[in-house]
Coordinates of C-alpha atoms and ligand atoms in Angstrom, one line a residue:
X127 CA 46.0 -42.3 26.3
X128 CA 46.5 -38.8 25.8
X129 CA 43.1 -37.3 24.8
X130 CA 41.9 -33.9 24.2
X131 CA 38.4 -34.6 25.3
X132 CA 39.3 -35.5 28.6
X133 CA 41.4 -32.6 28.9
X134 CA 38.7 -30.1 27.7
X135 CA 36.0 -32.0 30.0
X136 CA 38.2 -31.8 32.9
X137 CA 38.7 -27.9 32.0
X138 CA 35.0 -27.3 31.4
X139 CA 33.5 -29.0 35.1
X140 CA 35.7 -27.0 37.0
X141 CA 34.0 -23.4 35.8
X142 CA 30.7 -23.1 36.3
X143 CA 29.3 -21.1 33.0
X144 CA 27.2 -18.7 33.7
X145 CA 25.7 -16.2 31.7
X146 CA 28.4 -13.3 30.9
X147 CA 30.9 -15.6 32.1
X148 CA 32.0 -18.6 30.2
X149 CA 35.9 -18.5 29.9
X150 CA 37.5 -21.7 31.2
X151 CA 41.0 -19.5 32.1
X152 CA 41.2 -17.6 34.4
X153 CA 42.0 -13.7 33.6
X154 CA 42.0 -10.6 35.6
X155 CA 39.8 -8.0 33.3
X156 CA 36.0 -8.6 32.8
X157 CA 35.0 -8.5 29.1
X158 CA 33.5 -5.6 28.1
X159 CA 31.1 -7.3 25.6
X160 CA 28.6 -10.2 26.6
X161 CA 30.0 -13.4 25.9
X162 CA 28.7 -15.9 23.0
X163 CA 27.8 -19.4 23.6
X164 CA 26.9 -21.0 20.9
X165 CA 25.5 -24.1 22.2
X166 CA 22.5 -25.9 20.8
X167 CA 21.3 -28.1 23.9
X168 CA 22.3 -27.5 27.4
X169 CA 22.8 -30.2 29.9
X170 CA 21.5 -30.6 32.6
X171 CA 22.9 -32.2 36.1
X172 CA 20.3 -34.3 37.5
X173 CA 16.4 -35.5 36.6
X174 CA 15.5 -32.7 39.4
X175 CA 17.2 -29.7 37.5
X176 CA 15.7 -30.9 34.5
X177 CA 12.2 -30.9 36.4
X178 CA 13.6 -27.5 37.4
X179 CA 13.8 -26.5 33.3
X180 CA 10.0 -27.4 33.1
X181 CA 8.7 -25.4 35.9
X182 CA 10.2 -22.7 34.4
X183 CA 10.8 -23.1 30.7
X184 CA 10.1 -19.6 29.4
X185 CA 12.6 -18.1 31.8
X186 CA 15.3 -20.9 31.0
X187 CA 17.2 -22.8 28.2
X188 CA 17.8 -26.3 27.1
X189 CA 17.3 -26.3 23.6
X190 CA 18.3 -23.3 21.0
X191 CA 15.4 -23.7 18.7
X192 CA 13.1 -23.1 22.1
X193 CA 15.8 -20.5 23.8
X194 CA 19.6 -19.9 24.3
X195 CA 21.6 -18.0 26.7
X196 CA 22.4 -14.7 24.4
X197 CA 18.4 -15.3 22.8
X198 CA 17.6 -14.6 26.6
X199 CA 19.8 -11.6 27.1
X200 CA 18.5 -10.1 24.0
X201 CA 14.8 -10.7 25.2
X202 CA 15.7 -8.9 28.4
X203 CA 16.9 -5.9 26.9
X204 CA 13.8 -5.2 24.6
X205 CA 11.7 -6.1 27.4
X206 CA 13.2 -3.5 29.6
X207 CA 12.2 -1.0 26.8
X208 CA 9.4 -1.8 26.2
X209 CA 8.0 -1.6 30.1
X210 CA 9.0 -4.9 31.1
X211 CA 6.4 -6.6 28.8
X212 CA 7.6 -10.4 27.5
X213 CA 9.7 -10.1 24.6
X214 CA 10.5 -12.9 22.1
X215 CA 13.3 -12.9 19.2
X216 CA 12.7 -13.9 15.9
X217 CA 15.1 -14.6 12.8
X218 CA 13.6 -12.0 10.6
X219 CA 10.7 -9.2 10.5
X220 CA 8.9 -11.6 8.6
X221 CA 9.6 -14.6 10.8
X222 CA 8.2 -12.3 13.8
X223 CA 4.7 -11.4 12.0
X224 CA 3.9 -15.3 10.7
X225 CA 4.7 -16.8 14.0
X226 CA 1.9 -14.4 15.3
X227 CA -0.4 -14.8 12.9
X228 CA 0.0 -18.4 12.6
X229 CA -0.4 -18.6 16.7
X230 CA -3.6 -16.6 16.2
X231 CA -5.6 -17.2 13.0
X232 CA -8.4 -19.3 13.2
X233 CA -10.7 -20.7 10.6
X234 CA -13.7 -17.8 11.8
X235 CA -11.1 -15.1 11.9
X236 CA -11.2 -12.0 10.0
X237 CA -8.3 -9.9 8.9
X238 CA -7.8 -6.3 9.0
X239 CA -5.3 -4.0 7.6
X240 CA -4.5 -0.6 6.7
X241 CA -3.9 1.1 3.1
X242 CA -0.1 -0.1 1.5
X243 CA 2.2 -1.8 4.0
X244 CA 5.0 -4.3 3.5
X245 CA 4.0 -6.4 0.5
X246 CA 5.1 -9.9 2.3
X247 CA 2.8 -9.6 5.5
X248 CA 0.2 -8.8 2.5
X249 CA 1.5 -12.2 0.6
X250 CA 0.8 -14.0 4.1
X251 CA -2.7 -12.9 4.3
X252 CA -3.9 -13.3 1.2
X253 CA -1.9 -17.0 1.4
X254 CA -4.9 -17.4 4.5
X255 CA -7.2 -16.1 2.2
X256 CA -6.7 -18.2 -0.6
X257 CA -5.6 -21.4 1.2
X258 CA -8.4 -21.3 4.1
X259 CA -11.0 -19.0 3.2
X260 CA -10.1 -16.8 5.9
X261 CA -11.3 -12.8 5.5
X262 CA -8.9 -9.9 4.6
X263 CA -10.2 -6.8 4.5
X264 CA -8.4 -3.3 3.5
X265 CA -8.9 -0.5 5.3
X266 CA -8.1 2.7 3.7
X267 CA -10.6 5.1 5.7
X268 CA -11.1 4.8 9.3
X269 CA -14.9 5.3 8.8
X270 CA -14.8 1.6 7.3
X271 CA -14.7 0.4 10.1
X272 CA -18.0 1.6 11.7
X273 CA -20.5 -1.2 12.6
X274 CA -17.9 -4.4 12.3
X275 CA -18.4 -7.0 14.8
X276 CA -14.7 -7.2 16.1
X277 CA -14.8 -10.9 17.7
X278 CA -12.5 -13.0 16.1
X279 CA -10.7 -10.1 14.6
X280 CA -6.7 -10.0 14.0
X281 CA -5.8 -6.3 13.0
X282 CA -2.1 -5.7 11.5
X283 CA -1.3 -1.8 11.5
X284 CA 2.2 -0.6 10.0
X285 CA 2.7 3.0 11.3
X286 CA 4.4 4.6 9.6
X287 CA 3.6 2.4 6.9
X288 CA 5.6 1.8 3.7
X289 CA 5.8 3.9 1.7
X290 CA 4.4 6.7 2.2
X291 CA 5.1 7.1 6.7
X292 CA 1.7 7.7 7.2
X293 CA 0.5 7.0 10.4
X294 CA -2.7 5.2 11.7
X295 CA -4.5 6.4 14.9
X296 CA -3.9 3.1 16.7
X297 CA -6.7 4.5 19.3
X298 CA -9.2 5.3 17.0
X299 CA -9.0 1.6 16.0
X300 CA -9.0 0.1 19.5
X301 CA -11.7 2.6 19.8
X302 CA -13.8 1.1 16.5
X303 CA -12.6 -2.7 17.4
X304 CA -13.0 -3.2 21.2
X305 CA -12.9 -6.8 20.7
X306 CA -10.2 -7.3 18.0
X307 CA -6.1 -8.6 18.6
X308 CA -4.1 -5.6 17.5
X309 CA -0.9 -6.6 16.1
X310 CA 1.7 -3.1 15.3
X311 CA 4.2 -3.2 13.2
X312 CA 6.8 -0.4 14.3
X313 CA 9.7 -1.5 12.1
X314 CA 9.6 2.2 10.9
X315 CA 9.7 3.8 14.3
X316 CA 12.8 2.3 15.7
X317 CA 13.1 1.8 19.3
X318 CA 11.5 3.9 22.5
X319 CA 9.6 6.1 19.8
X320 CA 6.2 6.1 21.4
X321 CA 4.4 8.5 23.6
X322 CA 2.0 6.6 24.4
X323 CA 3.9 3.5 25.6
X324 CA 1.1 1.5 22.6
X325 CA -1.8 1.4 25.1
X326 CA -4.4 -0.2 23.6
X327 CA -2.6 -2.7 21.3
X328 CA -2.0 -6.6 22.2
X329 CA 1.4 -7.0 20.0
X330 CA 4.1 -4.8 19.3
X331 CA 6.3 -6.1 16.4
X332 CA 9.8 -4.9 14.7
X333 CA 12.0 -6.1 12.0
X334 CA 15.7 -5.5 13.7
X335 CA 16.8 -5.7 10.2
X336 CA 16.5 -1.7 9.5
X337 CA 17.3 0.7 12.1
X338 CA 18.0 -1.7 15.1
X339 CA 20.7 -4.0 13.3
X340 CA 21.7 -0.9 11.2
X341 CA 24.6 -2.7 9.0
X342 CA 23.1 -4.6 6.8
X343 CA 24.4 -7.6 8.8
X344 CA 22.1 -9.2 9.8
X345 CA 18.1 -10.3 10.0
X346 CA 16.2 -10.2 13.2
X347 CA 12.7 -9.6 14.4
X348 CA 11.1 -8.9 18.1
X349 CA 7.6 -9.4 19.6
X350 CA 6.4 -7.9 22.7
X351 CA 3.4 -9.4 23.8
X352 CA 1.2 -6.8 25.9
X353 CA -1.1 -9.0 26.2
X354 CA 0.9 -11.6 28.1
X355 CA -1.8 -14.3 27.6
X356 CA -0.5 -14.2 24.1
X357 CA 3.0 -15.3 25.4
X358 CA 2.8 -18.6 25.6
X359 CA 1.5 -19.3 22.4
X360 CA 3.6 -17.5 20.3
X361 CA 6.9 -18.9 22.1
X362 CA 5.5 -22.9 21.0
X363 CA 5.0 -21.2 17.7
X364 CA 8.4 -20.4 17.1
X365 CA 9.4 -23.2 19.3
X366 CA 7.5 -25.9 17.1
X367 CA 8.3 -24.0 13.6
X368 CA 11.6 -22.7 14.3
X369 CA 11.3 -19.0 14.0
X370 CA 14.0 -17.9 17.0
X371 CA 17.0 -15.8 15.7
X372 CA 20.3 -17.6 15.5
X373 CA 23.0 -16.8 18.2
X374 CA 25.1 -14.9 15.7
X375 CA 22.8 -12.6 15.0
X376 CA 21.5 -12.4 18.5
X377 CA 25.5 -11.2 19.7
X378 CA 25.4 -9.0 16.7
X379 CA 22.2 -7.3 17.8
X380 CA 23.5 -6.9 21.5
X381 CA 26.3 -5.2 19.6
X382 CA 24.2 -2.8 17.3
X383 CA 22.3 -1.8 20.2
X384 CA 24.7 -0.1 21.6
X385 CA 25.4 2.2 19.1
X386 CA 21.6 2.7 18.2
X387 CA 21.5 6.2 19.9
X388 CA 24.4 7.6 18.2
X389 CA 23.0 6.3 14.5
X390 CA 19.7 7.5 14.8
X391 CA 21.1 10.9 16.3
X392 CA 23.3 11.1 13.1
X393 CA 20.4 10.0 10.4
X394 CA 18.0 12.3 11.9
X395 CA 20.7 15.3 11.9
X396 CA 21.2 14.2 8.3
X397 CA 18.0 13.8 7.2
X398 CA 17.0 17.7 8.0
X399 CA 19.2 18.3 5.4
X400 CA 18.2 15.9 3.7
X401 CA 14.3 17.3 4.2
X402 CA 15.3 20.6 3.5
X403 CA 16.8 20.0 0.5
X404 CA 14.1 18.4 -1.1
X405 CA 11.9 21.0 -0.5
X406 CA 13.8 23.5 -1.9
X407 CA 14.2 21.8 -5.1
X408 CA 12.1 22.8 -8.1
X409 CA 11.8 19.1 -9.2
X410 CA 11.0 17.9 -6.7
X411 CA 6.9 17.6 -6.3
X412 CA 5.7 15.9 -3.7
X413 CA 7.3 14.9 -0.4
X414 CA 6.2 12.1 2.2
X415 CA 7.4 12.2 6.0
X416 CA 5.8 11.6 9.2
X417 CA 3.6 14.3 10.3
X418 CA 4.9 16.6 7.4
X419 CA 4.6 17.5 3.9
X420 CA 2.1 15.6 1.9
X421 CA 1.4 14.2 5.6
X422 CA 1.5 17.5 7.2
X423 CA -2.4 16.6 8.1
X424 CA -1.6 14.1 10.1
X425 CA 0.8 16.4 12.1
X426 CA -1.1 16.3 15.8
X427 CA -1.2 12.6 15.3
X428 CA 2.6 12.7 14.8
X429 CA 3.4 15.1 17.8
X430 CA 1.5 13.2 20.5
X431 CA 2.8 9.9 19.4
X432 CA 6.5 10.2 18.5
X433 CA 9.9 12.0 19.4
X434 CA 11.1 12.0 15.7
X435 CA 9.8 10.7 12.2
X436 CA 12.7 8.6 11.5
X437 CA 15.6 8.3 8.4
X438 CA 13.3 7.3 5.3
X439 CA 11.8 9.5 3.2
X440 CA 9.6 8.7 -0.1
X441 CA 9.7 11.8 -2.7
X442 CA 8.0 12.3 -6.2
X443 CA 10.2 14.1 -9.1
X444 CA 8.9 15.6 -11.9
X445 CA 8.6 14.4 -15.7
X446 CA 11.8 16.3 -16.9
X447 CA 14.1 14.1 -14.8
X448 CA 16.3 11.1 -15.9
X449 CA 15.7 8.9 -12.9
X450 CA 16.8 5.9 -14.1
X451 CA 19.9 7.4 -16.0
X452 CA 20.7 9.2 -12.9
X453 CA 20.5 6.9 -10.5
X454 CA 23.8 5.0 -12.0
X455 CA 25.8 7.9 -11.0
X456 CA 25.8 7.8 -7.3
X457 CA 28.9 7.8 -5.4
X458 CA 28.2 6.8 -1.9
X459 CA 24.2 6.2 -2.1
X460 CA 23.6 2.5 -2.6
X461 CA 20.3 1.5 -4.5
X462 CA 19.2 -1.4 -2.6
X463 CA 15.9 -2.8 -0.8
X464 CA 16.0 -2.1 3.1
X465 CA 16.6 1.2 5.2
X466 CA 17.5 2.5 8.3
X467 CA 21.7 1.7 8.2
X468 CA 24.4 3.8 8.6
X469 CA 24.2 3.3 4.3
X470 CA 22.2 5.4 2.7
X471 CA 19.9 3.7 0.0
X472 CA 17.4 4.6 -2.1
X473 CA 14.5 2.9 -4.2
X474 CA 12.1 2.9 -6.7
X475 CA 9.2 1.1 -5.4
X476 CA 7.5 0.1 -8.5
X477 CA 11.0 -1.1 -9.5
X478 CA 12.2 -2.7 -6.4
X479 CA 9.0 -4.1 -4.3
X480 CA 6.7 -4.1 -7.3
X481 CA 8.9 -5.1 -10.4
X482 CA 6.5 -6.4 -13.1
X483 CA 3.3 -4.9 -12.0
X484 CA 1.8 -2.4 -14.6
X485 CA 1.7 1.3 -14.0
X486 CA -1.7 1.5 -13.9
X487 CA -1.5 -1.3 -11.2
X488 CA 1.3 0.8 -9.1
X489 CA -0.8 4.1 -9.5
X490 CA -3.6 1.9 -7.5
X491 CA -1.1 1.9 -4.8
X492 CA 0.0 5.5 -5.8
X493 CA 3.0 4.6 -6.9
X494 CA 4.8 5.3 -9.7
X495 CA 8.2 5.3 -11.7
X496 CA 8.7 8.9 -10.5
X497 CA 8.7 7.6 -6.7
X498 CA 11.6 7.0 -4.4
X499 CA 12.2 6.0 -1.3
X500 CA 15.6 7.2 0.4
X501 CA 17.2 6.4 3.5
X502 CA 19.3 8.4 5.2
X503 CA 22.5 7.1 6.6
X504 CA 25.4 8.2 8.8
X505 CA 27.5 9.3 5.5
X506 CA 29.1 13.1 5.8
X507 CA 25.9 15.2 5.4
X508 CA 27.7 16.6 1.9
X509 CA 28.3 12.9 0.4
X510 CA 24.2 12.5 1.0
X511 CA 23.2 16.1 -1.0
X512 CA 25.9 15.6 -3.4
X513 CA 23.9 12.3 -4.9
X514 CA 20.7 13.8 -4.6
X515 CA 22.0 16.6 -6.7
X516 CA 22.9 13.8 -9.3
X517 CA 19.7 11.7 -8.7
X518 CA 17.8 15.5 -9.2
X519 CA 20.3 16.6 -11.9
X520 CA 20.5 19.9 -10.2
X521 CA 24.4 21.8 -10.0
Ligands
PLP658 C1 11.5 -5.0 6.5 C2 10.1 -5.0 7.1 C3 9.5 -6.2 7.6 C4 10.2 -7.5 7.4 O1 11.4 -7.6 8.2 P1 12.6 -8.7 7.7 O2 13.5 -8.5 8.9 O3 13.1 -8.2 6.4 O4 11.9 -10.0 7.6 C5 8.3 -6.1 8.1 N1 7.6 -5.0 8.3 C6 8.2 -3.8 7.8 C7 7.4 -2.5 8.0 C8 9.4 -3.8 7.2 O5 9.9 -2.7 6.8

């Protein structure tokens, strides 16, 4: 009987796949992109290979939900930048910081973090809170953290932090909380944006979904765990709850990587136009960026840490302008949650992120309905000004 199983079988044993190699015909040119595989289980020859697998699980695959060829790949590259410490892929930002905390949070634990930061890794804490009595604590001044014991002490720290890009002196607080696991968000960094190389800090965390997927195509999240005792757990975290980043997204990240200098070259060339044009405007009051502006005091801070303050930029205009009026006459600016894509978008906090809160309740967080958040994209540098002279209503 004629049967197309046998005929792909027979095709399939006599290549041996191997990573970056996985066509079953035989062709003279080498792809130039990594191949896909989008296989959910690998098999394995014999009970020894297999035995093989377990001696060396985090290194290997068998199963997609623990690891998968392109997952691996991946992991390799942001390990490479990130001096070779172990890196693990998530399926979002989000799915990045619970499998940490959920690895790491015990009933005595205590919870630290810093001023206004991403409102869901605030949702997961006080869900700890609530649920388990576990402590969360906000830090808005440094000083505050004088005198804690720092035993069983998890520490989130988003720098710059959303909103506003201010930065938190990430050795002051290794400094304060010799004893504490220090978890850093650097979603609005991007990639190799450190001096420093995070000395000091146990996890490094990203969303990809920003500045390192850069389409809007995708969700992803990484972890590098410094402190490589940490490893292990967080890898049966996502292995047990299903965390990893599908192999779709994994080949699309391999793909955005590879244009990540050339967009963040472009945002940044944008955005000091962008930056200067703001601060030329009369309606335009106050003005948040790394290490400038209504940051400007955290400027040293800024220089010995990064190469560049990245494509978003929160702004306050004054009474006299029709935001909301204005901000259905873009042309090219999108207004949509998110940031760091070759689109430009722009928000109002208090009407994306905080929709149904009071003002009074927004000003706590120093937000109001005057406040956007733009991010610069890779548009022609005119298209970008030309909406913020309709958002601003200047000619
Ligand atoms: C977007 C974002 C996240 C969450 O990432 P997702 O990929 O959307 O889950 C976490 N932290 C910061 C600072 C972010 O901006």
């Amino acid at each position: 009987m004629n049967s197309v199983t046998q005929v792909i079988n027979e095709a399939h044993l006599s290549t041996n796949s191997t990573l970056g190699k996985c066509a079953e015909i035989e062709v003279y040119g080498e792809p130039l992109n990594p191949s896909i595989n989008y296989s959910s289980a690998y098999a394995f020859k014999s009970i020894e290979e297999l035995g093989a697998y377990h001696d060396n699980k985090f290194d290997s695959v068998r199963y997609t939900r623990d690891s998968s060829l392109i997952v691996r790949q991946l992991e390799h590259y942001f390990s490479l930048m990130h001096g070779k410490q172990p890196a693990l892929m998530f399926n979002s930002g989000m799915g990045a910081i619970s499998a940490c905390f959920s690895a790491l949070v015990t009933s005595k634990s205590r919870i630290i973090a810093f001023g206004s930061f991403y409102r869901k890794s605030l949702s997961i804490f006080q869900g700890y809170q609530k649920n388990f009595g576990v402590e969360y604590i906000n830090v808005t001044n440094l000083d505050e953290l004088n005198n804690l014991n720092s035993e069983d002490t998890l520490v989130l720290i988003e720098s710059p932090s959303n909103p506003f890009l201010e930065l938190v002196d990430v050795q002051a607080v290794r400094t304060a909380l010799p004893d504490a696991s220090i978890i850093l968000d650097t979603t609005f960094q991007g990639l190799l944006n450190s001096k420093s190389g995070y000395q000091g800090v146990d996890i490094v965390l990203a969303s990809c979904t920003k500045y390192i997927g850069g389409h809007n195509d995708l969700l992803a999240g990484y972890v590098i765990c410094q402190n490589q005792s940490m490893y292990s757990k967080i890898w049966d975290e996502r292995s047990m709850r299903g965390g990893i980043i599908d192999n779709q997204s994994a080949y699309l990240l391999l793909r955005s990587l590879r244009t990540y200098d050339l967009r963040v070259n472009k945002t940044l060339e944008n955005m000091s136009y962008v930056l200067k044009f703001l601060d030329d405007s009369p309606v335009v009051e106050n003005i948040y960026y790394p290490g400038q502006y209504e940051n400007a005091a955290q400027s040293v801070l800024f220089e010995s840490e990064h190469y560049h303050g990245g494509g978003v930029v929160t702004f306050r205009v004054s009474e006299s302008v029709p935001l909301n009026k204005n901000l259905e006459t873009l042309c090219s600016t999108k207004m949509a949650p998110s940031f760091g894509s070759v689109d430009s978008l722009v928000e109002i906090p208090m009407y994306m992120s905080h929709w149904g809160k009071t003002l009074a309740d927004v000003k706590k967080l120093g937000l109001d309905e005057r406040t956007v958040r733009f991010s610069v994209g890779n548009e022609p540098i005119q298209y970008i000004l030309n909406d913020l002279m309709k958002l601003l209503n200047e000619k």
